[in-house]
Short mmCIF file of C-alpha atoms in Angstrom, two decimals:
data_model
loop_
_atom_site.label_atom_id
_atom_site.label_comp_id
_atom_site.label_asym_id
_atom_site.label_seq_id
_atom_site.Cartn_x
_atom_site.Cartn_y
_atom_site.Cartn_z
CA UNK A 17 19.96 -27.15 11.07
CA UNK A 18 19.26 -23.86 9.46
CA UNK A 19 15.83 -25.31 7.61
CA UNK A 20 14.88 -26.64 11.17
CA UNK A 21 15.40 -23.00 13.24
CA UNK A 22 13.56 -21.54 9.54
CA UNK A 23 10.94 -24.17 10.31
CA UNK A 24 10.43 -23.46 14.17
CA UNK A 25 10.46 -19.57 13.59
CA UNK A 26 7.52 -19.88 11.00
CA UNK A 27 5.48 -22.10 13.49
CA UNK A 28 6.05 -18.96 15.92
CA UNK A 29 5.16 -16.35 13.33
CA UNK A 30 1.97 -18.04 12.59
CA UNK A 31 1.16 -18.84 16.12
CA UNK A 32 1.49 -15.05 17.39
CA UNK A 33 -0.39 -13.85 13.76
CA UNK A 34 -3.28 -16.20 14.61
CA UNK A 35 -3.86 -15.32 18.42
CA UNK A 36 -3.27 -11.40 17.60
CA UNK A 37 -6.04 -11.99 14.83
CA UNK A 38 -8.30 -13.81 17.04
CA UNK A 39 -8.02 -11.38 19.40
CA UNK A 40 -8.65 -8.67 17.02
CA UNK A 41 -12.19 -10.13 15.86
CA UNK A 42 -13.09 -10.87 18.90
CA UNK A 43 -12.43 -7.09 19.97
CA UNK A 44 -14.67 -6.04 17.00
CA UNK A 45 -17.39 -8.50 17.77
CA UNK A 46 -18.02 -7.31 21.44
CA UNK A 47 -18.03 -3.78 20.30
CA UNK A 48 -20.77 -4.23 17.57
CA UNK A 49 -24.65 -5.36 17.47
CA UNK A 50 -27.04 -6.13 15.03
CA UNK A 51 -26.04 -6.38 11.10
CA UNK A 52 -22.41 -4.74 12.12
CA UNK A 53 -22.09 -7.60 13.95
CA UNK A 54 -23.73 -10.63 11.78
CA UNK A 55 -21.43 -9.05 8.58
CA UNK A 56 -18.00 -9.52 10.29
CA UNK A 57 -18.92 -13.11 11.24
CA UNK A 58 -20.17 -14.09 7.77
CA UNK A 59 -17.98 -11.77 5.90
CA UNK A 60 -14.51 -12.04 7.21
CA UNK A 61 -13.64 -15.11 5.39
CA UNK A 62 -10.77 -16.90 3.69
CA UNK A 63 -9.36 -14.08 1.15
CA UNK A 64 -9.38 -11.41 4.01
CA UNK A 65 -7.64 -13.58 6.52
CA UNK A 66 -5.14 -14.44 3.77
CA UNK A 67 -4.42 -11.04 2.99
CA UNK A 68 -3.65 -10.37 6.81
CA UNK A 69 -1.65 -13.11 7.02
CA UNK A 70 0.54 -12.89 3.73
CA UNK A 71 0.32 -9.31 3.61
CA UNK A 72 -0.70 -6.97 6.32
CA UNK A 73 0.88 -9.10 9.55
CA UNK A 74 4.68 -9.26 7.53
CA UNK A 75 4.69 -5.79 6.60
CA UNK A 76 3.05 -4.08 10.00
CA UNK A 77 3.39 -6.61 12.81
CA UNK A 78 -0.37 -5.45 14.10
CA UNK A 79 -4.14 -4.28 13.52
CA UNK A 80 -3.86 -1.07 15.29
CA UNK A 81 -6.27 1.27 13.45
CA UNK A 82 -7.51 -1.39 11.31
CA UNK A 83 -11.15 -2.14 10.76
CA UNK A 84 -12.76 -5.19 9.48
CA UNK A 85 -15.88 -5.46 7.55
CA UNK A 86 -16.57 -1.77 8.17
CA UNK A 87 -19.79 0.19 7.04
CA UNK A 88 -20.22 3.07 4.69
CA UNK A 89 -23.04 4.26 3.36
CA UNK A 90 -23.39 4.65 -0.40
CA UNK A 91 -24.79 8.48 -2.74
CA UNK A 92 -28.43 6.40 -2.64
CA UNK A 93 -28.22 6.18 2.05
CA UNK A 94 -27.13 1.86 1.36
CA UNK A 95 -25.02 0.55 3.68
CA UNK A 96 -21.75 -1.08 2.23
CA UNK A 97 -19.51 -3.16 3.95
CA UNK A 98 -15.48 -2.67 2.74
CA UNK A 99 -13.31 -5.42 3.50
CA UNK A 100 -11.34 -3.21 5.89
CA UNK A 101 -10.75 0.59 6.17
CA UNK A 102 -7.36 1.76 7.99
CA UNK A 103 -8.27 4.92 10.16
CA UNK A 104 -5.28 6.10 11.29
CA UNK A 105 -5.74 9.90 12.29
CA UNK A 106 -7.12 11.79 9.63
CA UNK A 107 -6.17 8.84 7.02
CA UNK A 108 -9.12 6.86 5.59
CA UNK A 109 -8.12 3.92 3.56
CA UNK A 110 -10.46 1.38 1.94
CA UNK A 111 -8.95 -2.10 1.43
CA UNK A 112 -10.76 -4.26 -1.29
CA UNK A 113 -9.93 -8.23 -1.63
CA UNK A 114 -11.05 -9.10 -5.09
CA UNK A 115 -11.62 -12.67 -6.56
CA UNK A 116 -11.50 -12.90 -10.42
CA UNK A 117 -14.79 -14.88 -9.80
CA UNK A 118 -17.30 -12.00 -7.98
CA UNK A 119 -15.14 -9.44 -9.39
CA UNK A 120 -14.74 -10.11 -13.15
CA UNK A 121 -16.59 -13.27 -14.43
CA UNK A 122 -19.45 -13.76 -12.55
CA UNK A 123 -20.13 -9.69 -12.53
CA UNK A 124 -22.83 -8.12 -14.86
CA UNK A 125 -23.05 -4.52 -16.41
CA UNK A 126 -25.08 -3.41 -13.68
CA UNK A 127 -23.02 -4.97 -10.58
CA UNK A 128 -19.80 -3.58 -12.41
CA UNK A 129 -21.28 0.15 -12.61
CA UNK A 130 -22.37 0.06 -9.00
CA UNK A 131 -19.09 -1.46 -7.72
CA UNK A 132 -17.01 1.26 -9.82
CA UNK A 133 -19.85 3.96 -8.81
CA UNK A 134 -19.23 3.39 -5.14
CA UNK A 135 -15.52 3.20 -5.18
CA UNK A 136 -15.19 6.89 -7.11
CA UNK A 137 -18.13 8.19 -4.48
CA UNK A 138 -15.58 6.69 -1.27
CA UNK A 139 -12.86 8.65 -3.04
CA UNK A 140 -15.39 12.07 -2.77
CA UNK A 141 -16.12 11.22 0.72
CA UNK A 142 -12.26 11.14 1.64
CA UNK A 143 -11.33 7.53 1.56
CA UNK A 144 -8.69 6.10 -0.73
CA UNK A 145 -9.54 3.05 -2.43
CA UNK A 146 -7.00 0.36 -2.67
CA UNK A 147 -7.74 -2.94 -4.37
CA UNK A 148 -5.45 -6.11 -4.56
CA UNK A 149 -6.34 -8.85 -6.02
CA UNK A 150 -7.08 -12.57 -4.62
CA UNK A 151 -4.32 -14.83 -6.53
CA UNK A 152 -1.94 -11.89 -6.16
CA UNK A 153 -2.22 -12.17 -2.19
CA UNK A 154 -2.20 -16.36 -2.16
CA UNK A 155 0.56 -16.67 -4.74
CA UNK A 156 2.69 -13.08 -4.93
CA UNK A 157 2.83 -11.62 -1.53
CA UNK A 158 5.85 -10.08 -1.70
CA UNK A 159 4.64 -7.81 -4.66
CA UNK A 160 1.46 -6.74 -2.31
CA UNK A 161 3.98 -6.32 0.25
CA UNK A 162 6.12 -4.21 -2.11
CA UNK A 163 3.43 -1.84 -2.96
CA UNK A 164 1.55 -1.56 0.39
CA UNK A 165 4.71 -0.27 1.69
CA UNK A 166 5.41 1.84 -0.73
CA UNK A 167 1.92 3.38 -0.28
CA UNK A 168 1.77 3.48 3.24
CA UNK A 169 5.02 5.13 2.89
CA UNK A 170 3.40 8.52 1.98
CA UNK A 171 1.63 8.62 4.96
CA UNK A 172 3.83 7.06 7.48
CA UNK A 173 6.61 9.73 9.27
CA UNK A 174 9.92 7.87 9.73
CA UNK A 175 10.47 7.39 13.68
CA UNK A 176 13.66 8.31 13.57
CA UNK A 177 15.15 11.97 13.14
CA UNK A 178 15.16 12.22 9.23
CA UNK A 179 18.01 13.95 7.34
CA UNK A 180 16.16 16.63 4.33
CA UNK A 181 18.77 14.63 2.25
CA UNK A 182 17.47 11.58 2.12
CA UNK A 183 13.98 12.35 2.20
CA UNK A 184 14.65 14.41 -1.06
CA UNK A 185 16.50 11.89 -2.41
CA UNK A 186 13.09 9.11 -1.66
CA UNK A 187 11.17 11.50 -3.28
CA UNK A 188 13.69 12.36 -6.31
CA UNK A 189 13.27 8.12 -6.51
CA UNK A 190 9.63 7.87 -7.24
CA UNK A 191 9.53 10.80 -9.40
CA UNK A 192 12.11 8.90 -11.81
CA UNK A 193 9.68 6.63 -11.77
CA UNK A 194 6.77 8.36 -12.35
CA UNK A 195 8.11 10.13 -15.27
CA UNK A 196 9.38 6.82 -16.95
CA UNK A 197 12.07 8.53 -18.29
CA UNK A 198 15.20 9.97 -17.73
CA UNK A 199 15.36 13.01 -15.01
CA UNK A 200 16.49 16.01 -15.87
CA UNK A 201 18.01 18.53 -12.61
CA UNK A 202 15.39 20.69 -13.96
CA UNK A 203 12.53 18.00 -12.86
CA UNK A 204 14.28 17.81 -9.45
CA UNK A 205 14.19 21.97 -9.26
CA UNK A 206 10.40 22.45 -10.29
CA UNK A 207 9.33 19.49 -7.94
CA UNK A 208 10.60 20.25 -4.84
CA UNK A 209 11.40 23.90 -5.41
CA UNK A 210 14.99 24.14 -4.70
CA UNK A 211 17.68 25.57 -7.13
CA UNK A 212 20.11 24.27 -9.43
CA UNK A 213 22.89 23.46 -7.40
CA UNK A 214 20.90 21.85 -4.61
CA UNK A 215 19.06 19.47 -7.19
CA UNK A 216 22.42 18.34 -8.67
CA UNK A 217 23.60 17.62 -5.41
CA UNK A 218 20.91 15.62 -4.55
CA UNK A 219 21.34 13.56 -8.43
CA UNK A 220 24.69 13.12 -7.57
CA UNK A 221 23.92 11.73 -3.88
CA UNK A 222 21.55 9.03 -5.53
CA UNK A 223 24.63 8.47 -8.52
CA UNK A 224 26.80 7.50 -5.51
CA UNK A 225 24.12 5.25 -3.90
CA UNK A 226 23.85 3.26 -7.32
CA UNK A 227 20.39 4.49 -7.69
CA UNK A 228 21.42 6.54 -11.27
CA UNK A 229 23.77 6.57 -13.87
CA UNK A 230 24.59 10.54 -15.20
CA UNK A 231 23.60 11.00 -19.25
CA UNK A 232 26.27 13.22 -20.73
CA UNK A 233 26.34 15.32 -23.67
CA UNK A 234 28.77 15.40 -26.66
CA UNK A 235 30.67 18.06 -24.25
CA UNK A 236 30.91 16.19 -21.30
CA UNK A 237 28.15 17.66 -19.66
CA UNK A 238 26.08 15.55 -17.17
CA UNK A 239 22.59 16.48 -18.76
CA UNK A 240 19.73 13.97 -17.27
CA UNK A 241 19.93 10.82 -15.28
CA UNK A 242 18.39 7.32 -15.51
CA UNK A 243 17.80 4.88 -13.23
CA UNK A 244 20.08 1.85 -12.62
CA UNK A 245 18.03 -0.06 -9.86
CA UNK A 246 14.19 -0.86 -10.69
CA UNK A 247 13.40 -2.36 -7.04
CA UNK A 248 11.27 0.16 -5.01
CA UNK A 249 11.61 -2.30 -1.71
CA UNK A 250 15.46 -1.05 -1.93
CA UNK A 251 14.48 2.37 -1.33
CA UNK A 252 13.74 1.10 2.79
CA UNK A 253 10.63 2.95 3.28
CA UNK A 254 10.41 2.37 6.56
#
């Protein structure tokens, strides 16, 4: 019974995914002309609809903001086509689809310069570049997932009123991570400029959550911390 109602809501998921992403093109396709127009039909093909179906649709829900086949011009005035660019506000991201095939073997010197050329030039002209690759999307969504939200987290507010606790405490999370080693109340001070006793309360917090385990010393003393749960997705980003 429960593999049937698992069955039936999958068949829904993909029914509302494919007429919201119809609908989407279609919405593009009356708004452009010309080559803006002919690249979105010929370029919007299997490995962007897969990411928007294994990745984008289960972590968002919709295309709001979200451009497909959208054109920037290169430093030498060429127009380039990225696979979609999220304009959300004052946000400008760049998603790339890459195939080991275009990307890697089939690439020369020359193609490889240009492609890594253009992507540091989109970072000078305010976009951020973000790159996943093909078999990642068709046979490890759920890591994609994983590290779309946790990007998107930076520049999504929470809709709900936020307590300065746990935001600190999110934070305090990916800087343990970024340092790769254990955090010291000190790190927690210098980063988000609050004093001693406010850090250690916020170590403590995460200690009780199961997120770290306190590091004494040979006195007793609860020195540095290090983290017990390696899962980002369990931070709930959203």
């Amino acid at each position: 019974m429960f593999r049937k109602l698992q069955a039936i809501s999958e068949v829904a998921e993909s029914v509302s995914f494919d007429k919201a992403h119809t609908d989407w093109i279609q919405s593009h396709l009356n708004r452009r002309s010309g080559e803006r127009k002919g690249r979105l039909e010929r370029g919007h093909q299997h490995g962007e609809q897969l990411f928007l179906k294994n990745v984008w649709w289960p972590l968002l829900g919709h295309f709001e903001h979200l451009h497909p086949e959208y054109e920037v011009l290169d430093w030498r005035g060429r127009s380039y086509f990225a696979d979609f660019v999220w304009l959300p506000g004052h946000i400008k991201i760049a998603w790339e689809i890459k195939g080991y095939g275009p990307h890697v073997r089939d690439m020369d010197r020359k193609r490889y310069s240009e492609e890594l050329n253009r992507e540091t030039f989109f970072q000078a002209m305010g976009f951020r570049v973000v790159s996943f690759a093909y078999d990642d999307i068709a046979h490890q969504p759920e890591l994609c997932i994983t590290l779309m939200r946790l990007l998107l987290s930076r520049y999504q507010p929470v809709e709900t009123p936020a307590k300065l606790t746990s935001l600190a405490c999110k934070e305090i999370i990916l800087l343990s991570f970024q340092l790769a080693r254990a955090i010291r109340p000190k790190d927690v001070e210098e980063h988000l400029a609050v004093n001693h006793r406010t850090a250690v309360r916020y170590l403590h917090s995460l200690c009780v959550q199961g997120w770290l385990r306190p590091i004494t010393s040979e006195r007793g003393h609860k020195i540095k911390y290090e983290l017990v749960k390696t899962n980002l997705d369990d931070v709930g980003w959203w």
